[in-house]
Amino acid sequence: MNKWKEKGMSAVFFAAALASILAVGLICFFLLANGIPAIRKIGLLNFLGGTEWSPTDTPPEFGILPMILGSLYVTAGAILTGVPIGLLTAVFLACVCPKKLYQVMKPGVELLAGIPSVVYGFFGMAAIVPLTGNSILSACILLGIMILPTIVEVAESALRAVPALYYEGALALGAGHYRSVFRVVLPAAKSGVLASVVLGIGRAIGETMAVIMVAGNQARMPVSLMKGVRTLTANIVVEMGYASGLHREALIATGVVLFVFILIINLTFSVLKGREGK
């Protein structure tokens, strides 16, 4: 009887795993089946390298280079603002923070991760946009805040996974506390720390709602940090509601490009995790 129960449970677990893979497969199939024909009609170079996005003009233009650059600029800005703060916070929580203070700060970081994107957007509109306008800079600052919990959580776990012998050995050789942390513990956790940064990049490039609320949503080539920009995700969300025909297919093809970006980020994360496990 127990043998049949174990087989039944194995079948349930297999079905659950199969459902996840099936969902990913269906998403890939839907994106490719609807997006690739549009790229063929528009032309790969015109689609990826075109600088004009005007789907309602005659003839229409479907160049998404401004949105690709917008996504890259906003993500790069979020990394520059969020990664240093996130990593230093992780080091503080893992290696410096007193236990009583940790009990206050840790839930605060976890709460930051649970705040909905639209609330971040309202915060950005109220606190950041009045200073920097609807611009690339506003999106960079807001996304830098939004990726903090991802970076802090993963990097702190990586730092805590370093054996205490590393730190104690450095102290025994005469290094101070901070020298031991930054010269021994942090390098030993570099794979996990890099993984936290990669996950933060994935969070930033895939964010939509908050970016729409602060970035200006102007489908043009980015020219300045203080000017508006539109990202790939914002382009899909803003126009999908009324798009039809080739315009709708072009938006789905934009999703294919975004999917490729996310795929590259996930593969990078898998490689880093593999190195960490060795």
CSV table of C-alpha atoms in Angstrom, one decimal:
chain,number,residue,atom,x,y,z
A,1,MET,CA,0.0,0.0,0.0
A,2,ASN,CA,2.8,2.4,0.9
A,3,LYS,CA,4.5,1.6,-2.4
A,4,TRP,CA,1.3,2.7,-4.3
A,5,LYS,CA,1.1,5.9,-2.2
A,6,GLU,CA,4.7,6.7,-3.0
A,7,LYS,CA,4.1,6.1,-6.7
A,8,GLY,CA,1.0,8.3,-6.5
A,9,MET,CA,2.8,11.1,-4.8
A,10,SER,CA,5.6,10.8,-7.4
A,11,ALA,CA,3.0,11.2,-10.2
A,12,VAL,CA,1.6,14.3,-8.5
A,13,PHE,CA,5.0,15.9,-8.2
A,14,PHE,CA,5.8,15.0,-11.8
A,15,ALA,CA,2.5,16.5,-13.0
A,16,ALA,CA,3.2,19.7,-11.0
A,17,ALA,CA,6.7,20.0,-12.6
A,18,LEU,CA,5.2,19.2,-16.0
A,19,ALA,CA,2.6,22.0,-15.6
A,20,SER,CA,5.4,24.6,-15.0
A,21,ILE,CA,7.4,23.5,-18.0
A,22,LEU,CA,4.2,23.4,-20.1
A,23,ALA,CA,3.4,27.0,-19.0
A,24,VAL,CA,6.8,28.1,-20.1
A,25,GLY,CA,6.5,26.2,-23.4
A,26,LEU,CA,3.1,27.7,-24.1
A,27,ILE,CA,4.4,31.2,-23.5
A,28,CYS,CA,7.3,30.7,-25.8
A,29,PHE,CA,5.1,29.2,-28.5
A,30,PHE,CA,2.6,32.1,-28.2
A,31,LEU,CA,5.3,34.8,-28.4
A,32,LEU,CA,7.2,33.2,-31.3
A,33,ALA,CA,4.1,32.2,-33.3
A,34,ASN,CA,2.7,35.8,-33.1
A,35,GLY,CA,6.0,37.7,-33.0
A,36,ILE,CA,8.2,36.2,-35.6
A,37,PRO,CA,5.7,36.8,-38.5
A,38,ALA,CA,5.6,40.4,-37.6
A,39,ILE,CA,9.4,40.7,-37.6
A,40,ARG,CA,9.5,39.1,-41.0
A,41,LYS,CA,6.9,41.6,-42.4
A,42,ILE,CA,8.7,44.6,-40.9
A,43,GLY,CA,12.2,43.3,-41.5
A,44,LEU,CA,14.6,42.4,-38.7
A,45,LEU,CA,16.9,45.4,-39.2
A,46,ASN,CA,14.0,47.8,-39.6
A,47,PHE,CA,12.4,46.4,-36.4
A,48,LEU,CA,15.5,46.2,-34.2
A,49,GLY,CA,17.4,49.1,-35.7
A,50,GLY,CA,14.6,51.5,-36.7
A,51,THR,CA,14.5,54.8,-34.8
A,52,GLU,CA,10.9,55.7,-35.5
A,53,TRP,CA,7.9,54.2,-33.8
A,54,SER,CA,4.7,55.6,-35.4
A,55,PRO,CA,2.2,52.7,-35.9
A,56,THR,CA,-0.7,55.0,-36.9
A,57,ASP,CA,1.2,56.9,-39.7
A,58,THR,CA,0.9,56.0,-43.4
A,59,PRO,CA,3.1,54.1,-43.9
A,60,PRO,CA,3.6,53.0,-40.3
A,61,GLU,CA,7.0,52.7,-38.7
A,62,PHE,CA,7.8,50.0,-36.2
A,63,GLY,CA,11.4,50.6,-35.1
A,64,ILE,CA,12.0,49.7,-31.5
A,65,LEU,CA,15.6,50.9,-31.1
A,66,PRO,CA,14.4,53.9,-28.9
A,67,MET,CA,12.6,51.4,-26.5
A,68,ILE,CA,15.6,49.0,-26.5
A,69,LEU,CA,18.0,51.8,-25.6
A,70,GLY,CA,15.4,53.2,-23.1
A,71,SER,CA,15.3,49.9,-21.3
A,72,LEU,CA,19.1,49.5,-21.3
A,73,TYR,CA,19.6,53.1,-20.0
A,74,VAL,CA,17.0,52.8,-17.3
A,75,THR,CA,18.3,49.4,-16.2
A,76,ALA,CA,21.9,50.7,-16.2
A,77,GLY,CA,20.9,53.7,-14.1
A,78,ALA,CA,19.1,51.5,-11.7
A,79,ILE,CA,22.2,49.3,-11.3
A,80,LEU,CA,24.4,52.3,-10.7
A,81,THR,CA,22.0,53.7,-8.0
A,82,GLY,CA,20.8,50.4,-6.5
A,83,VAL,CA,23.7,48.0,-6.5
A,84,PRO,CA,26.2,49.9,-4.3
A,85,ILE,CA,23.5,50.6,-1.7
A,86,GLY,CA,22.1,47.1,-1.8
A,87,LEU,CA,25.5,45.4,-1.5
A,88,LEU,CA,26.6,47.7,1.4
A,89,THR,CA,23.2,47.0,3.1
A,90,ALA,CA,23.8,43.3,2.7
A,91,VAL,CA,27.3,43.5,4.2
A,92,PHE,CA,25.9,45.5,7.1
A,93,LEU,CA,23.1,43.1,7.8
A,94,ALA,CA,25.3,40.0,7.5
A,95,CYS,CA,28.5,41.1,9.2
A,96,VAL,CA,28.1,44.3,11.2
A,97,CYS,CA,24.5,44.8,12.3
A,98,PRO,CA,23.7,44.3,16.1
A,99,LYS,CA,21.1,41.6,16.7
A,100,LYS,CA,18.4,44.0,18.0
A,101,LEU,CA,18.8,46.5,15.1
A,102,TYR,CA,18.8,43.5,12.7
A,103,GLN,CA,15.4,42.5,14.0
A,104,VAL,CA,14.1,45.9,12.9
A,105,MET,CA,16.0,46.3,9.6
A,106,LYS,CA,15.4,42.9,8.2
A,107,PRO,CA,11.6,43.1,8.3
A,108,GLY,CA,11.9,46.6,6.8
A,109,VAL,CA,13.8,45.2,3.8
A,110,GLU,CA,11.3,42.3,3.4
A,111,LEU,CA,8.5,44.8,3.5
A,112,LEU,CA,10.2,46.8,0.7
A,113,ALA,CA,10.0,43.7,-1.4
A,114,GLY,CA,6.2,43.3,-0.9
A,115,ILE,CA,5.2,46.8,-1.9
A,116,PRO,CA,3.2,46.8,-5.2
A,117,SER,CA,4.8,48.5,-8.2
A,118,VAL,CA,1.9,51.0,-8.5
A,119,VAL,CA,2.7,52.2,-4.9
A,120,TYR,CA,6.3,52.7,-5.9
A,121,GLY,CA,5.0,54.6,-8.9
A,122,PHE,CA,2.9,56.9,-6.7
A,123,PHE,CA,6.0,57.5,-4.5
A,124,GLY,CA,8.0,58.3,-7.6
A,125,MET,CA,5.4,60.8,-8.8
A,126,ALA,CA,5.2,62.5,-5.4
A,127,ALA,CA,8.8,62.5,-4.3
A,128,ILE,CA,11.1,62.1,-7.3
A,129,VAL,CA,9.3,63.6,-10.4
A,130,PRO,CA,8.9,67.1,-8.8
A,131,LEU,CA,12.7,67.2,-8.5
A,132,THR,CA,13.8,65.5,-11.8
A,133,GLY,CA,10.7,65.6,-14.0
A,134,ASN,CA,9.3,62.7,-16.0
A,135,SER,CA,12.7,61.5,-17.2
A,136,ILE,CA,15.2,58.8,-17.5
A,137,LEU,CA,16.8,59.9,-14.2
A,138,SER,CA,13.5,59.6,-12.3
A,139,ALA,CA,13.1,56.0,-13.6
A,140,CYS,CA,16.7,55.2,-12.7
A,141,ILE,CA,16.3,56.4,-9.1
A,142,LEU,CA,12.9,54.7,-8.6
A,143,LEU,CA,14.1,51.4,-10.1
A,144,GLY,CA,17.3,51.6,-8.0
A,145,ILE,CA,15.1,51.6,-4.9
A,146,MET,CA,12.9,48.8,-6.2
A,147,ILE,CA,15.8,46.4,-6.9
A,148,LEU,CA,17.2,46.9,-3.4
A,149,PRO,CA,15.3,44.1,-1.6
A,150,THR,CA,16.3,41.6,-4.4
A,151,ILE,CA,20.0,42.5,-4.1
A,152,VAL,CA,20.0,42.7,-0.3
A,153,GLU,CA,18.2,39.3,0.3
A,154,VAL,CA,20.3,37.3,-2.2
A,155,ALA,CA,23.7,38.9,-1.3
A,156,GLU,CA,23.1,38.6,2.4
A,157,SER,CA,22.3,34.9,2.0
A,158,ALA,CA,25.5,34.5,0.0
A,159,LEU,CA,27.6,36.3,2.7
A,160,ARG,CA,26.1,34.2,5.5
A,161,ALA,CA,26.9,31.0,3.5
A,162,VAL,CA,30.6,31.7,3.7
A,163,PRO,CA,32.1,29.5,6.4
A,164,ALA,CA,33.0,31.4,9.6
A,165,LEU,CA,36.5,29.9,9.4
A,166,TYR,CA,37.3,32.3,6.5
A,167,TYR,CA,36.6,35.3,8.7
A,168,GLU,CA,38.2,33.9,11.8
A,169,GLY,CA,41.3,32.9,9.8
A,170,ALA,CA,41.7,36.4,8.5
A,171,LEU,CA,41.4,37.8,12.1
A,172,ALA,CA,44.0,35.3,13.3
A,173,LEU,CA,46.4,36.6,10.6
A,174,GLY,CA,46.1,40.1,11.9
A,175,ALA,CA,43.4,41.6,9.7
A,176,GLY,CA,40.8,43.9,11.2
A,177,HIS,CA,37.1,43.3,11.1
A,178,TYR,CA,36.3,45.4,8.0
A,179,ARG,CA,39.4,44.2,6.2
A,180,SER,CA,38.4,40.6,6.9
A,181,VAL,CA,34.9,41.2,5.6
A,182,PHE,CA,35.9,43.1,2.4
A,183,ARG,CA,39.0,41.2,1.5
A,184,VAL,CA,38.0,37.6,2.6
A,185,VAL,CA,34.3,37.1,3.2
A,186,LEU,CA,33.0,39.3,0.3
A,187,PRO,CA,35.3,37.7,-2.4
A,188,ALA,CA,34.4,34.3,-1.1
A,189,ALA,CA,30.7,35.1,-1.7
A,190,LYS,CA,31.2,36.7,-5.1
A,191,SER,CA,29.2,34.2,-7.1
A,192,GLY,CA,26.1,34.8,-4.9
A,193,VAL,CA,26.7,38.5,-4.9
A,194,LEU,CA,26.9,38.6,-8.7
A,195,ALA,CA,23.8,36.5,-8.8
A,196,SER,CA,22.0,39.1,-6.7
A,197,VAL,CA,23.0,41.8,-9.1
A,198,VAL,CA,21.8,39.7,-12.1
A,199,LEU,CA,18.5,39.2,-10.4
A,200,GLY,CA,18.3,42.9,-9.7
A,201,ILE,CA,18.9,43.6,-13.4
A,202,GLY,CA,16.0,41.2,-14.3
A,203,ARG,CA,13.8,43.0,-11.9
A,204,ALA,CA,14.6,46.4,-13.3
A,205,ILE,CA,14.3,45.5,-17.0
A,206,GLY,CA,11.0,43.7,-16.5
A,207,GLU,CA,9.4,46.5,-14.4
A,208,THR,CA,6.4,48.2,-16.1
A,209,MET,CA,3.9,50.1,-14.0
A,210,ALA,CA,6.3,52.3,-11.9
A,211,VAL,CA,8.3,53.1,-15.0
A,212,ILE,CA,5.2,54.2,-16.9
A,213,MET,CA,4.3,56.6,-14.1
A,214,VAL,CA,7.7,58.4,-13.9
A,215,ALA,CA,9.6,58.0,-17.2
A,216,GLY,CA,7.5,60.1,-19.5
A,217,ASN,CA,6.7,57.4,-22.1
A,218,GLN,CA,8.0,59.2,-25.1
A,219,ALA,CA,8.8,56.8,-28.0
A,220,ARG,CA,11.9,58.7,-29.2
A,221,MET,CA,15.7,58.2,-29.0
A,222,PRO,CA,17.0,59.0,-25.5
A,223,VAL,CA,19.1,62.2,-25.7
A,224,SER,CA,19.4,63.2,-22.1
A,225,LEU,CA,19.0,62.0,-18.5
A,226,MET,CA,16.5,64.7,-18.0
A,227,LYS,CA,14.3,63.8,-21.0
A,228,GLY,CA,11.5,61.3,-21.1
A,229,VAL,CA,11.9,57.8,-22.5
A,230,ARG,CA,9.8,54.7,-23.2
A,231,THR,CA,10.9,51.2,-22.3
A,232,LEU,CA,10.0,47.9,-24.0
A,233,THR,CA,7.5,46.9,-21.3
A,234,ALA,CA,5.9,50.3,-21.3
A,235,ASN,CA,5.6,50.3,-25.1
A,236,ILE,CA,3.6,47.0,-24.9
A,237,VAL,CA,1.3,48.0,-22.0
A,238,VAL,CA,0.6,51.6,-23.2
A,239,GLU,CA,-0.5,50.5,-26.8
A,240,MET,CA,-1.8,47.0,-26.6
A,241,GLY,CA,-5.2,48.1,-25.5
A,242,TYR,CA,-6.1,49.7,-28.9
A,243,ALA,CA,-3.6,48.0,-31.2
A,244,SER,CA,-4.8,45.7,-34.1
A,245,GLY,CA,-3.3,44.0,-37.1
A,246,LEU,CA,0.4,44.5,-37.7
A,247,HIS,CA,0.6,47.0,-34.9
A,248,ARG,CA,-0.6,44.3,-32.4
A,249,GLU,CA,1.8,41.8,-33.9
A,250,ALA,CA,4.7,44.3,-33.6
A,251,LEU,CA,3.9,44.7,-29.9
A,252,ILE,CA,4.0,41.0,-29.4
A,253,ALA,CA,7.3,40.9,-31.3
A,254,THR,CA,8.5,43.6,-28.8
A,255,GLY,CA,7.6,41.0,-26.1
A,256,VAL,CA,9.9,38.5,-28.0
A,257,VAL,CA,12.8,40.9,-27.7
A,258,LEU,CA,12.1,41.4,-24.0
A,259,PHE,CA,11.8,37.7,-23.6
A,260,VAL,CA,15.3,37.2,-25.1
A,261,PHE,CA,16.7,39.8,-22.7
A,262,ILE,CA,15.2,38.0,-19.7
A,263,LEU,CA,16.4,34.6,-21.1
A,264,ILE,CA,20.0,35.9,-21.3
A,265,ILE,CA,19.7,37.2,-17.7
A,266,ASN,CA,18.4,33.9,-16.4
A,267,LEU,CA,21.1,31.9,-18.2
A,268,THR,CA,23.7,34.2,-16.7
A,269,PHE,CA,22.2,33.7,-13.3
A,270,SER,CA,22.2,29.9,-13.8
A,271,VAL,CA,25.9,30.0,-14.8
A,272,LEU,CA,26.7,32.0,-11.7
A,273,LYS,CA,24.8,29.7,-9.4
A,274,GLY,CA,26.5,26.7,-11.0
A,275,ARG,CA,29.9,28.3,-10.2
A,276,GLU,CA,28.8,29.0,-6.7
A,277,GLY,CA,27.9,25.3,-6.2
A,278,LYS,CA,31.3,24.1,-7.3
